[in-house]
Coordinates of C-alpha atoms and ligand atoms in Angstrom, one line a residue:
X1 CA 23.6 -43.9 92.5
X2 CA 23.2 -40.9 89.6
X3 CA 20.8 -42.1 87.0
X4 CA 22.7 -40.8 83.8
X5 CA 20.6 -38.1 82.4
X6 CA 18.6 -38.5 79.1
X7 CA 20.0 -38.5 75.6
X8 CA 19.1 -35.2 74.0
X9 CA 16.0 -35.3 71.7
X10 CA 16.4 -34.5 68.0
X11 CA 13.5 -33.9 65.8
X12 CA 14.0 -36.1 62.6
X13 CA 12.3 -36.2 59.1
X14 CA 12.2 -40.3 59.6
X15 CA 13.3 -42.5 58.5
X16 CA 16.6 -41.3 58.8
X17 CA 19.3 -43.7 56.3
X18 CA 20.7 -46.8 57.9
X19 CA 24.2 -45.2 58.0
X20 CA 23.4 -42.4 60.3
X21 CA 21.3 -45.0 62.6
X22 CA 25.0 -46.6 62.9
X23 CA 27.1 -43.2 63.9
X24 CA 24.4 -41.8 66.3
X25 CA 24.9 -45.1 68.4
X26 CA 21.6 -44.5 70.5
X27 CA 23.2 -42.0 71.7
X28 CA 19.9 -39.4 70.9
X29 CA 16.7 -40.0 71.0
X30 CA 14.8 -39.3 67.3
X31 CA 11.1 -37.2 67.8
X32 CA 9.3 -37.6 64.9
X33 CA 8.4 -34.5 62.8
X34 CA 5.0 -34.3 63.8
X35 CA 6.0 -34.2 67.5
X36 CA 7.7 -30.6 67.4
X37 CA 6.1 -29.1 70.1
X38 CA 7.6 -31.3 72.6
X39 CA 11.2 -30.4 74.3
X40 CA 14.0 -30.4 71.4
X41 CA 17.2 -29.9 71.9
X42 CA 18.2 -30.3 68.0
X43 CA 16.7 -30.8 64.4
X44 CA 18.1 -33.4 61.9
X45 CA 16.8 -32.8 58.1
X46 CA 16.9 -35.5 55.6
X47 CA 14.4 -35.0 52.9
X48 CA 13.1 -31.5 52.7
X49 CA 10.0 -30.4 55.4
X50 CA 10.1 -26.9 56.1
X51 CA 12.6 -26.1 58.7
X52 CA 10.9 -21.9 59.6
X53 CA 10.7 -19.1 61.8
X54 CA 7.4 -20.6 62.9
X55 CA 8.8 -24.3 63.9
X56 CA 12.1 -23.2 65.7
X57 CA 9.5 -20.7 67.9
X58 CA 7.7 -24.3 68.6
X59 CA 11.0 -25.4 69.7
X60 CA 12.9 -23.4 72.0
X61 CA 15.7 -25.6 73.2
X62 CA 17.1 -26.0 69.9
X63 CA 20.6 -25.5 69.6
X64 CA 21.6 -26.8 66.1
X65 CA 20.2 -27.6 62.8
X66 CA 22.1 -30.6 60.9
X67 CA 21.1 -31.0 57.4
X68 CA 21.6 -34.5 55.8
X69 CA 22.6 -32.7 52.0
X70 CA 24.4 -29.7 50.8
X71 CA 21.1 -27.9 49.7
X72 CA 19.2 -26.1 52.6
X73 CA 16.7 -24.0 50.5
X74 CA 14.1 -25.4 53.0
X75 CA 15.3 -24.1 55.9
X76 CA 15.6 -20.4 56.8
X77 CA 18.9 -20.0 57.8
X78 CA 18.6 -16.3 58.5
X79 CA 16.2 -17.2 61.1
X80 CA 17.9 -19.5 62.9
X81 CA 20.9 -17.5 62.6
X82 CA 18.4 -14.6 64.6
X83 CA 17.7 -17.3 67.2
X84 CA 21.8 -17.8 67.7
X85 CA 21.2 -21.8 66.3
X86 CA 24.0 -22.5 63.5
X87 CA 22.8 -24.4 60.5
X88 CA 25.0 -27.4 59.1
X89 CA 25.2 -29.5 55.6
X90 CA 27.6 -31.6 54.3
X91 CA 29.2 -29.6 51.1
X92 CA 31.5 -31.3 48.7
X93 CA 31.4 -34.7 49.3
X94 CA 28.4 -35.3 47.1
X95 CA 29.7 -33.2 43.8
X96 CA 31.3 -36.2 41.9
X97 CA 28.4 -39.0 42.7
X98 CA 25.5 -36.1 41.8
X99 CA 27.5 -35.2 38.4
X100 CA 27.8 -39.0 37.6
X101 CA 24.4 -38.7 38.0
X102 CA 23.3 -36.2 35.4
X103 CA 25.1 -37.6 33.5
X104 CA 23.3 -40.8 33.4
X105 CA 20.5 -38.8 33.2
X106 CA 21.8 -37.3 30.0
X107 CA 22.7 -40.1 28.3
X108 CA 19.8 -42.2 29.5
X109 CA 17.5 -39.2 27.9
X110 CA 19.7 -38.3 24.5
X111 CA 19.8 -42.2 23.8
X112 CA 16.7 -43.1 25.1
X113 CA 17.6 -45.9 27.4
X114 CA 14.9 -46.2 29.6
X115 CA 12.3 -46.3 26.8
X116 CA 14.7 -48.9 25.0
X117 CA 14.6 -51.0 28.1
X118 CA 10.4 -50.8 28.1
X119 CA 10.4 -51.8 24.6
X120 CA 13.1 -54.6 24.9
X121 CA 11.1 -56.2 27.6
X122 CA 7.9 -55.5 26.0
X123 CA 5.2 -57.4 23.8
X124 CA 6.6 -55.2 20.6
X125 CA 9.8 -56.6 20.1
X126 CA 9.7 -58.9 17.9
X127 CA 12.3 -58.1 15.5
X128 CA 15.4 -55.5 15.0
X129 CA 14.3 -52.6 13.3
X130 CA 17.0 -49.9 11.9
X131 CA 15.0 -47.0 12.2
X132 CA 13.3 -47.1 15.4
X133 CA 14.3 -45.3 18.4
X134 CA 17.0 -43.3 17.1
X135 CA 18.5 -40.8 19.8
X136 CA 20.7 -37.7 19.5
X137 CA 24.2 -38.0 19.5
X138 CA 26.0 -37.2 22.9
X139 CA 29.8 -36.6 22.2
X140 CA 30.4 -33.7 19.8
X141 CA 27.4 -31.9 20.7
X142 CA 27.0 -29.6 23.0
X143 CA 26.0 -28.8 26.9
X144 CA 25.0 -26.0 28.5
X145 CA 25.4 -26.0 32.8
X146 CA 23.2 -23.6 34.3
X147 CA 25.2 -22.6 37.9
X148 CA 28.9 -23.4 37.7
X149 CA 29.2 -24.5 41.2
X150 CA 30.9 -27.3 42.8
X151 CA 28.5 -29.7 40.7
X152 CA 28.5 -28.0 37.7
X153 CA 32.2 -28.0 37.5
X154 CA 32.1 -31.8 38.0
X155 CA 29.0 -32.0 35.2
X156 CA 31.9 -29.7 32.7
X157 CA 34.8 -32.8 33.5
X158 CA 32.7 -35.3 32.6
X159 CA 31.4 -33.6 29.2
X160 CA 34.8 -32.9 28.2
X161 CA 35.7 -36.7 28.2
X162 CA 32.8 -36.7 25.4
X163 CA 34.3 -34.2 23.7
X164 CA 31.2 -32.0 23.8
X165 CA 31.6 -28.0 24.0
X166 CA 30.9 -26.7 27.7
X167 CA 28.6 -23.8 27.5
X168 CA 27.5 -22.1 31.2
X169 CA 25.9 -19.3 32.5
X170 CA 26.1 -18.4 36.1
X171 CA 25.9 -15.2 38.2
X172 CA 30.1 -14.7 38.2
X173 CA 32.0 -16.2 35.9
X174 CA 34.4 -18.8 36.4
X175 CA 37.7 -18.3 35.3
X176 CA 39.1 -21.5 37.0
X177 CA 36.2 -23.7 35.1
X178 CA 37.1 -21.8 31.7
X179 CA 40.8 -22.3 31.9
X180 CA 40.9 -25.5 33.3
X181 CA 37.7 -27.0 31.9
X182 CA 37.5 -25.0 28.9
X183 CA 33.8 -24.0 29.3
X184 CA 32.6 -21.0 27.8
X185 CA 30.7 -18.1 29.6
X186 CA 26.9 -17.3 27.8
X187 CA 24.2 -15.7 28.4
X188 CA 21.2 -17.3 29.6
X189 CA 19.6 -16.7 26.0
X190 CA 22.7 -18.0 24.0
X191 CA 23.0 -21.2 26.6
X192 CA 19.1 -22.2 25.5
X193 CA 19.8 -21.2 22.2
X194 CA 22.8 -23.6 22.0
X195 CA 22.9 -26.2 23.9
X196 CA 22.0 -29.1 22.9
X197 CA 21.6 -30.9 26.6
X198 CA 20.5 -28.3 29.3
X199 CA 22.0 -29.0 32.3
X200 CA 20.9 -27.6 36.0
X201 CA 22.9 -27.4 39.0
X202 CA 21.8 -24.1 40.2
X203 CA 21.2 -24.1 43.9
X204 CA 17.3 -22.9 44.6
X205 CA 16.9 -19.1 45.6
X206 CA 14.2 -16.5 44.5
X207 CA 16.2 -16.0 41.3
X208 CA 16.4 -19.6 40.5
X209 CA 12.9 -20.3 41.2
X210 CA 10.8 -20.9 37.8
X211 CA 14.4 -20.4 36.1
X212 CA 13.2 -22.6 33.0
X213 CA 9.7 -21.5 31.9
X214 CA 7.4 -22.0 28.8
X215 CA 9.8 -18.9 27.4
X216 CA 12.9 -20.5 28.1
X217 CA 11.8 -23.6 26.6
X218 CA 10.8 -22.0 23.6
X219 CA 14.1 -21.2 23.0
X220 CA 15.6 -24.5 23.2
X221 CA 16.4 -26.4 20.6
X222 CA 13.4 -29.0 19.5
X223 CA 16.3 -31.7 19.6
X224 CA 17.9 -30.5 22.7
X225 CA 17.2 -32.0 26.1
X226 CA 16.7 -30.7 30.0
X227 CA 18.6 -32.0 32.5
X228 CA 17.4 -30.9 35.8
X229 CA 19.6 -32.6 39.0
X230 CA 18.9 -28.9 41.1
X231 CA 15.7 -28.7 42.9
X232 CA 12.3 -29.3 41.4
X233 CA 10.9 -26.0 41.7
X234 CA 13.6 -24.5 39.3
X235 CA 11.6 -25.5 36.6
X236 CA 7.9 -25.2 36.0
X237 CA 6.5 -28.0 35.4
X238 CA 3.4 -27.6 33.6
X239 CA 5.4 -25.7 31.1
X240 CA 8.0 -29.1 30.4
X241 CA 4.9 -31.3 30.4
X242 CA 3.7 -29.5 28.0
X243 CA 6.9 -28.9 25.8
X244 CA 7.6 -32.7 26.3
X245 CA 3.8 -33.4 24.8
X246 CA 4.2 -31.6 22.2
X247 CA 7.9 -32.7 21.0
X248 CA 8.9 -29.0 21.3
X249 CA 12.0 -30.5 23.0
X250 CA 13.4 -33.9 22.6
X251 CA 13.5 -35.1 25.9
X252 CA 13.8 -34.0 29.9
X253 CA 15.7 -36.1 32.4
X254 CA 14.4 -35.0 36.0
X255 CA 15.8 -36.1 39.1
X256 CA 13.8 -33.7 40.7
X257 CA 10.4 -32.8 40.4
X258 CA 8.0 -30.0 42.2
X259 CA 6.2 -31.4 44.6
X260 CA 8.0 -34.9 45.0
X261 CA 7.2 -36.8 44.6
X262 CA 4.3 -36.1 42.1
X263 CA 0.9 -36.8 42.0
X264 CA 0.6 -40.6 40.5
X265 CA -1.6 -39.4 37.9
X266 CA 0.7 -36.5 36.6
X267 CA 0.4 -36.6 33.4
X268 CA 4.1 -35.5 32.6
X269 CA 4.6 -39.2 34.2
X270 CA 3.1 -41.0 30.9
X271 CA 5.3 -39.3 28.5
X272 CA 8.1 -41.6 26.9
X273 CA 10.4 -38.7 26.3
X274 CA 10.7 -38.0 30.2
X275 CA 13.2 -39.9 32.1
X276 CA 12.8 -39.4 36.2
X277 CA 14.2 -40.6 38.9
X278 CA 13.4 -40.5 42.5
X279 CA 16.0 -38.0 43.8
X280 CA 19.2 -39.7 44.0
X281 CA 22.0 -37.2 43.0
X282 CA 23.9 -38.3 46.2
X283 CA 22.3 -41.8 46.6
X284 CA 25.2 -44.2 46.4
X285 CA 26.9 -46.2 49.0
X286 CA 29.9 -44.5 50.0
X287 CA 28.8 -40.5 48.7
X288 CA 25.6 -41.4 51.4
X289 CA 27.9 -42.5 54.1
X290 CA 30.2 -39.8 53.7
X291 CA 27.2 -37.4 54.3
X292 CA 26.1 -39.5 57.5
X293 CA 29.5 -39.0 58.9
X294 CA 29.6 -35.0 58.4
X295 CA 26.0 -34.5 59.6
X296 CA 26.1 -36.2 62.6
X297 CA 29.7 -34.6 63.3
X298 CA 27.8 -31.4 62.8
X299 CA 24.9 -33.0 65.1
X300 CA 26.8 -33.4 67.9
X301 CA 29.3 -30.7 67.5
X302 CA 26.0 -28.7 67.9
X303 CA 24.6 -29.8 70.4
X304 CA 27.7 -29.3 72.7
X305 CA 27.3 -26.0 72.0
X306 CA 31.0 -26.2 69.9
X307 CA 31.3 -24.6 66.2
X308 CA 30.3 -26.9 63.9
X309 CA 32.7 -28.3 61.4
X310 CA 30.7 -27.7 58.2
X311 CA 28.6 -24.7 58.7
X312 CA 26.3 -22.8 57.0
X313 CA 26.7 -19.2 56.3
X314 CA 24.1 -17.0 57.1
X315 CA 23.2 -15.7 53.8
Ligands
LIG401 C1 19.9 -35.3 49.3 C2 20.4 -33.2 48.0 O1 19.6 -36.5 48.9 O2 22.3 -32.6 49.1 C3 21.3 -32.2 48.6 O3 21.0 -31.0 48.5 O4 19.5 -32.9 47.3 C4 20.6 -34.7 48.2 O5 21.9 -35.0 48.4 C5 18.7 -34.5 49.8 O6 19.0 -33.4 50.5 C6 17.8 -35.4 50.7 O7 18.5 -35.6 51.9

């Protein structure tokens, strides 16, 4: 009798989400990170350790790279490309729940929600009080998209159904998003100067990185807000707690943050005017599942040597 032979081993950042549990069936065995020097045949990301040069030399066999996400700034896809391993994500089907998601974030920061809920449960509120927390006025104003990709375009739909202007700056321009969404090209310089939310969807390269600084801030409005749903290390960090301290903007809404998560003790994290959130652009039920399905398509497609249906390009 042949003994059936053993279910190819795929390096995982665990815990990997319930959903792909389901679709991979047992049928691979999940190595944990730490274990990469050990026989791999693939490498399944999920939050964001540093897929290198260096760690697919550690790991020979490897014969795909399946990315639970669109974004795959930590992995080097030019070297795995060298190596002959293609690189997949799961593009598209996370643009709508990650828009509706800035979009909380931009309401939740321009009218002050979260610090409305602290105070509503709070010892303070005692009585109704027509002056306090008064926030700045979403529809009619204006936002400003940096990067008018997939997201961003999603970000423009939902702004025009609050009849705000759509400002954006991006490296092309996008005719398709200014006829059909009515968003208007700017400069970097006349977004900031404008807007009155600041909205990032930009994907994170070495021009992206450190995109919003102490200078860029400076030239924001002091009642605009920064909406940050990209990657953490777009903005600097120091440079918003500090703007945030010092009411030189009106608010920032991060779902991202660089590192993440951050230190406890930050001291951005006892600011009232900041609103964070623990990285769920793409964290709802059926946006998550449709990502488990594509990556563990890609997965296997992968490791049967076939192409993969959502593949990277080498950049
Ligand atoms: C994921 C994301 O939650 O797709 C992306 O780029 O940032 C999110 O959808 C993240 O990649 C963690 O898996």
């Amino acid at each position: 009798m042949h003994s059936s032979p053993p279910p190819p081993r795929v390096l995982a950042d665990l815990p990997v989400s319930d959903a792909v549990l389901e679709l991979l069936a047992g049928r691979v065995e999940l190595v944990p990170w730490e274990a990469a020097t050990d026989r791999i045949d693939a490498i399944y990301t999920y939050g964001h350790p540093t897929v290198d040069a260096a760690l697919l030399d550690r790991c020979p066999g490897v014969r795909v790279v399946s990315n639970f996400g669109v974004g795959v700034d930590h992995i080097d896809v030019r070297a795995a490309t060298q190596r002959g391993i293609p690189v997949g994500n799961t593009p598209g089907v996370l643009d709508g729940a990650t828009a509706d998601l800035a979009f909380s974030l931009l309401l939740a920061a321009g009218r002050r929600v979260v610090e409305g809920d602290r105070y509503a449960r709070g010892p303070h509120f005692t009585r109704f009080d027509p002056s306090y927390m008064l926030g700045r006025e979403i529809h009619g104003s204006t936002v400003g998209i940096f990067g008018m990709g997939r997201i961003g375009r999603q970000v423009a739909r939902r702004a025009r159904g609050f009849d705000m202007t759509v400002l954006y700056c991006n490296r092309n321009r996008n005719d398709e998003a200014e006829i059909a969404l009515g968003a208007r090209y700017a400069t970097c310089d006349e977004l900031l100067a404008q807007a009155d939310y600041v909205v990032l969807t930009v994907p994170l390269t070495a021009e992206t990185r450190g995109l919003i600084g102490r200078a860029e801030l400076a030239k924001m409005k002091r009642t605009a807000t920064l909406v940050n749903v990209a990657r953490g290390a777009v903005v600097d960090l120091a440079a918003v707690t500090e703007a945030l301290a010092a009411k030189r903007i009106h608010a920032a809404a991060l779902d991202v943050t660089d590192p993440e998560p951050l230190p406890r003790d930050h001291p951005i994290l006892a600011l009232d005017n900041l609103v964070v959130t623990p990285h769920l652009g793409s964290a709802t039920v059926q946006t998550r599942y449709k990502m488990a399905e594509m990556s563990v398509l890609n997965l296997f497609a992968g490791l049967e040597r076939q192409p993969l249906p959502f593949r990277v390009a080498a950049g």
